[in-house]
Coordinates of C-alpha atoms in Angstrom, one line a residue:
M151 CA -22.3 14.4 58.5
N152 CA -21.5 18.2 57.9
R153 CA -24.6 19.8 56.1
S154 CA -22.5 21.9 53.8
F155 CA -19.9 19.3 52.4
F156 CA -23.4 16.9 52.1
H157 CA -24.8 19.9 49.7
N158 CA -21.9 20.4 48.3
A159 CA -21.1 16.4 46.8
C160 CA -25.2 16.1 46.0
A161 CA -23.9 20.0 43.3
I162 CA -21.2 17.9 42.4
L163 CA -22.8 14.4 41.9
T164 CA -25.5 17.1 39.8
A165 CA -22.7 18.6 37.9
M166 CA -21.6 14.6 36.9
I167 CA -24.5 12.9 35.2
W168 CA -25.1 16.5 33.6
G169 CA -21.8 16.3 32.1
F170 CA -22.2 13.2 30.9
A171 CA -25.9 13.7 30.0
F172 CA -24.7 16.7 26.7
V173 CA -23.2 13.4 24.7
T174 CA -26.9 11.9 25.0
Q175 CA -28.9 15.3 24.4
S176 CA -26.8 15.7 21.1
M177 CA -27.2 12.1 20.7
G178 CA -31.2 12.8 20.8
A179 CA -31.2 15.5 18.6
M180 CA -30.8 13.2 15.8
Y181 CA -34.2 11.9 16.3
V182 CA -36.4 13.3 17.2
G183 CA -37.0 17.8 18.2
P184 CA -36.2 19.9 21.6
F185 CA -39.9 19.6 22.3
T186 CA -40.2 15.8 21.8
V187 CA -37.0 15.8 23.4
N188 CA -38.1 17.8 26.6
A189 CA -41.6 16.1 26.7
V190 CA -39.7 12.7 26.7
R191 CA -37.2 12.8 29.0
S192 CA -39.8 14.6 31.1
V193 CA -43.3 12.2 31.7
I194 CA -40.2 9.8 31.6
A195 CA -38.7 11.9 35.4
V196 CA -42.2 12.5 36.4
V197 CA -42.8 8.6 36.5
F198 CA -39.6 8.3 38.3
L199 CA -40.4 10.6 41.2
T200 CA -43.9 10.1 41.3
F201 CA -42.8 6.4 42.6
L202 CA -39.6 7.9 44.9
V203 CA -42.9 10.3 46.4
L204 CA -44.8 7.7 47.6
F205 CA -41.7 5.1 48.5
L206 CA -40.1 8.5 50.7
R207 CA -43.4 9.5 52.8
K208 CA -44.7 5.5 53.0
H209 CA -41.1 5.1 54.4
R210 CA -41.0 8.6 56.8
G211 CA -45.0 7.3 57.7
E212 CA -45.9 10.8 56.7
S213 CA -49.3 11.8 55.4
W214 CA -50.6 14.8 53.2
A215 CA -52.8 15.7 56.5
T216 CA -49.7 15.5 58.3
S217 CA -47.6 18.6 55.8
L218 CA -50.5 20.6 55.8
E219 CA -50.1 21.0 59.6
K220 CA -46.9 21.5 60.2
N221 CA -47.1 24.1 56.8
P222 CA -51.6 24.4 56.2
H223 CA -50.2 26.6 52.7
Y224 CA -48.1 23.9 51.9
L225 CA -49.8 22.5 48.7
R226 CA -50.2 26.5 48.1
D227 CA -45.6 26.5 47.7
L228 CA -46.0 23.4 46.3
L229 CA -47.2 23.3 43.3
L230 CA -47.3 27.5 43.6
G231 CA -42.4 26.7 43.6
G232 CA -43.3 23.9 41.2
V233 CA -45.3 25.2 38.1
C234 CA -42.9 28.8 38.3
C235 CA -39.8 26.6 38.5
G236 CA -40.9 24.1 36.0
A237 CA -41.3 27.3 33.6
A238 CA -38.6 28.5 33.5
L239 CA -37.0 25.1 33.2
T240 CA -38.9 24.7 30.3
I241 CA -37.7 27.5 28.5
A242 CA -34.3 26.9 29.8
T243 CA -34.0 23.5 29.0
N244 CA -35.8 24.1 25.3
L245 CA -33.9 26.9 24.3
Q246 CA -30.4 24.4 25.5
Q247 CA -32.0 21.3 22.5
K248 CA -32.7 23.7 20.5
G249 CA -29.5 25.9 20.6
I250 CA -27.4 22.1 20.7
E251 CA -28.3 21.2 17.0
T252 CA -26.6 23.8 15.3
T253 CA -23.2 24.2 18.5
T254 CA -20.9 22.6 18.9
S255 CA -21.2 20.7 22.3
G256 CA -17.7 22.3 23.7
K257 CA -19.8 25.5 22.8
A258 CA -23.4 25.1 24.2
G259 CA -21.4 24.1 27.9
F260 CA -19.6 26.9 27.9
L261 CA -22.0 29.6 27.6
T262 CA -24.4 27.9 29.3
A263 CA -23.0 28.0 32.4
M264 CA -23.1 30.6 32.1
Y265 CA -25.7 30.8 35.0
I266 CA -22.4 31.1 37.6
V267 CA -22.8 35.2 36.5
I268 CA -26.2 35.6 36.4
V269 CA -27.3 33.7 38.8
P270 CA -25.1 36.7 42.0
L271 CA -25.8 40.1 39.5
F272 CA -29.7 38.9 39.5
G273 CA -28.9 38.1 43.4
L274 CA -27.7 41.9 43.5
V275 CA -31.4 42.9 42.7
Q276 CA -32.5 40.8 45.1
K277 CA -29.9 42.4 47.6
K278 CA -28.3 38.9 48.5
R279 CA -24.4 39.9 49.1
V280 CA -21.8 37.8 47.6
G281 CA -18.2 37.7 49.7
K282 CA -15.1 38.9 47.0
S283 CA -14.0 35.4 46.9
V284 CA -17.3 34.0 45.4
W285 CA -16.8 36.5 42.9
L286 CA -13.2 35.4 42.6
G287 CA -14.2 31.5 42.1
V288 CA -16.9 33.6 39.8
A289 CA -14.2 35.0 37.4
A290 CA -11.8 31.5 37.9
A291 CA -14.8 29.4 36.6
V292 CA -15.6 31.5 33.5
A293 CA -11.9 31.2 32.1
G294 CA -11.6 27.6 33.2
L295 CA -15.2 27.2 30.7
Y296 CA -13.3 29.2 28.0
F297 CA -9.7 27.3 28.9
L298 CA -12.5 24.0 28.5
C299 CA -14.5 24.4 25.7
I300 CA -13.9 26.6 23.1
Q301 CA -11.7 25.1 21.1
Q302 CA -10.9 27.3 18.6
D303 CA -12.3 31.2 17.9
F304 CA -15.2 32.3 19.1
T305 CA -17.4 34.0 16.8
V306 CA -21.2 34.0 17.5
A307 CA -23.8 31.5 15.3
V308 CA -28.2 31.9 15.7
G309 CA -27.6 28.3 18.1
D310 CA -25.3 30.6 19.9
F311 CA -28.3 32.6 21.1
Y312 CA -30.4 29.9 22.4
I313 CA -27.9 28.5 24.5
M314 CA -27.1 33.2 25.9
L315 CA -31.1 32.6 26.7
C316 CA -31.1 29.2 28.6
A317 CA -28.3 30.3 30.4
V318 CA -30.5 33.2 31.9
F319 CA -33.9 30.9 32.5
F320 CA -31.3 28.1 34.4
A321 CA -30.6 31.1 36.4
V322 CA -33.3 31.7 37.4
Q323 CA -34.5 28.6 37.9
I324 CA -31.9 28.4 40.6
L325 CA -32.9 31.4 42.7
L326 CA -37.1 30.3 42.2
V327 CA -35.6 26.8 43.8
D328 CA -33.6 28.8 46.1
H329 CA -36.6 30.9 46.6
F330 CA -39.2 28.1 47.1
V331 CA -37.1 25.4 48.6
V332 CA -37.7 26.7 52.6
N333 CA -41.3 25.6 52.7
V334 CA -41.5 22.1 50.9
D335 CA -40.0 18.9 50.7
S336 CA -37.5 18.9 48.1
V337 CA -38.1 15.6 46.1
E338 CA -42.1 17.1 45.6
L339 CA -41.0 20.2 44.6
S340 CA -38.6 18.4 41.6
L341 CA -42.1 16.1 40.8
I342 CA -44.5 19.0 40.0
Q343 CA -41.2 21.4 38.2
F344 CA -41.5 18.1 35.8
L345 CA -45.2 17.6 35.5
T346 CA -44.8 21.4 34.6
V347 CA -41.9 20.9 32.3
A348 CA -43.5 17.9 30.5
V349 CA -47.4 19.2 30.3
I350 CA -45.5 22.7 28.3
S351 CA -43.6 21.0 26.5
T352 CA -45.4 17.9 25.1
I353 CA -47.8 20.9 24.0
F354 CA -45.4 22.7 22.0
M355 CA -44.5 18.9 20.3
L356 CA -48.0 18.2 19.3
T357 CA -48.2 21.9 17.7
M358 CA -45.6 23.3 16.5
E359 CA -42.9 19.1 15.6
K360 CA -44.5 16.0 14.5
P361 CA -42.9 13.0 16.5
E362 CA -42.7 9.7 15.3
I363 CA -42.9 6.7 17.5
T364 CA -40.0 5.2 15.1
A365 CA -38.0 8.2 16.2
I366 CA -38.6 8.3 20.1
R367 CA -38.3 4.6 20.2
A368 CA -34.5 4.8 17.8
A369 CA -33.8 7.4 20.6
M370 CA -35.5 5.9 23.1
W371 CA -31.5 4.7 25.6
P372 CA -30.6 8.5 25.6
L373 CA -33.8 9.6 26.6
L374 CA -34.5 7.3 29.6
Y375 CA -30.4 8.4 31.3
L376 CA -31.6 12.3 30.6
G377 CA -35.4 11.2 31.7
V378 CA -34.2 9.0 34.8
F379 CA -31.0 10.6 35.3
S380 CA -30.4 14.1 34.4
S381 CA -33.9 15.5 35.3
G382 CA -35.1 12.9 38.4
I383 CA -31.7 12.7 39.7
A384 CA -30.2 14.9 38.8
Y385 CA -32.6 18.0 39.2
T386 CA -33.5 16.9 42.8
L387 CA -30.0 16.6 43.8
Q388 CA -30.2 20.4 42.8
I389 CA -33.0 21.6 44.7
V390 CA -31.6 19.1 47.7
A391 CA -28.0 21.2 47.6
Q392 CA -29.7 24.2 47.4
K393 CA -31.6 23.9 50.8
G394 CA -30.2 26.5 53.1
S395 CA -26.8 27.1 51.3
N396 CA -25.3 30.0 49.1
P397 CA -27.2 29.3 45.5
T398 CA -23.6 30.9 43.8
V399 CA -21.2 28.9 45.3
I400 CA -24.1 25.8 44.4
S401 CA -23.8 27.2 40.7
I402 CA -19.9 27.3 40.7
L403 CA -20.3 23.3 41.5
M404 CA -22.9 22.9 38.8
S405 CA -20.8 24.4 36.1
L406 CA -18.5 21.6 36.8
E407 CA -20.5 19.6 34.6
S408 CA -18.0 20.7 32.0
V409 CA -15.3 19.8 33.5
F410 CA -17.3 16.2 33.6
A411 CA -18.6 16.3 29.9
V412 CA -14.0 16.6 28.8
I413 CA -14.1 13.4 31.4
G414 CA -16.6 10.9 29.3
G415 CA -15.5 12.3 26.6
A416 CA -12.3 11.2 27.7
L417 CA -13.8 8.1 29.0
F418 CA -16.2 7.2 27.0
L419 CA -15.1 8.2 22.8
K420 CA -11.1 8.2 24.2
D421 CA -11.4 11.4 23.2
Q422 CA -7.4 13.4 24.4
L423 CA -7.5 16.3 26.5
S424 CA -5.1 18.9 25.3
G425 CA -2.8 21.6 27.3
R426 CA -5.8 24.2 27.2
E427 CA -8.2 21.8 28.7
Y428 CA -6.0 21.0 31.4
F429 CA -5.3 24.3 32.3
G430 CA -9.1 24.5 32.3
C431 CA -9.4 22.4 34.4
L432 CA -7.2 23.3 37.1
L433 CA -8.8 27.2 36.4
M434 CA -12.4 25.7 37.9
M435 CA -10.9 23.7 40.9
A436 CA -9.3 26.7 41.4
A437 CA -13.3 28.1 41.3
V438 CA -14.9 25.5 43.7
V439 CA -11.4 26.1 46.1
L440 CA -12.4 30.0 46.4
A441 CA -15.9 29.4 46.4
Q442 CA -15.4 27.8 49.7
L443 CA -13.1 30.4 51.1
P444 CA -15.2 32.2 54.4
D445 CA -15.8 35.6 53.4
K446 CA -14.0 37.8 56.3
N447 CA -16.0 40.8 56.8
A448 CA -18.9 38.5 57.4
S449 CA -17.2 36.5 59.3
E450 CA -16.3 40.1 60.9
K451 CA -20.0 40.8 61.3
T452 CA -21.6 37.8 63.0
A453 CA -18.1 38.8 65.7
E454 CA -19.8 41.9 65.9

């Protein structure tokens, strides 16, 4: 299988899982606070990923000693990468969950996906060149997200500021993954990442919120989806997708979560798509195509 196709498929599957997760995040916010949501979903993700790591190592017949033979600094790279990615993800997910409490899911989806603009801008600071076709893809994606998510006059409320900030930290997390995943296993990086999120979110949950077992039990089905699928599976797929790929292109593919959120509403909630939403979907599809086009200048330099 073509590796580029595999990475893109992982990113699109990630977007699909995240798109459906907006509904469950809103459901979870009805019962418990943002730190409780993220603490519980992260603990579930850690349990899931621990079993997955043990299974994969046994399946490959690879011990920790083998990993250290290949890379003497493997544990250092894994722990440092997991903690850095986890810290950025903790801030991003808690800001997003806090914002969802007071803003619409459509606007939350649009503002969260603004990491597709922030990632290439941060990349320029790191002297990572982005081709013209990718920038056109970013522009088309932003326009598509607007038509898809914003159904009324665009006003900025308090919750929207939380979502705007979360987009910045999601961009930081994407670039941190791009930096660390080169030297470590994708699933193990995801495990340490969510272990970090679980620890930090639990500390804030116990100090700033008053979680009740009955409330957590009432929100258990949404939390299970968020823990196993949105966190354990989707974020691991994100790391797999980014390994050896252009983070800007992958971020555009992952921004399709807004399209899947609309599709999920139509499938499960019987929502009707408007002409405006259909147009937004078309722009998003155009963005994906543009982002995949080869960079002419880069090709010429390679030929030289």
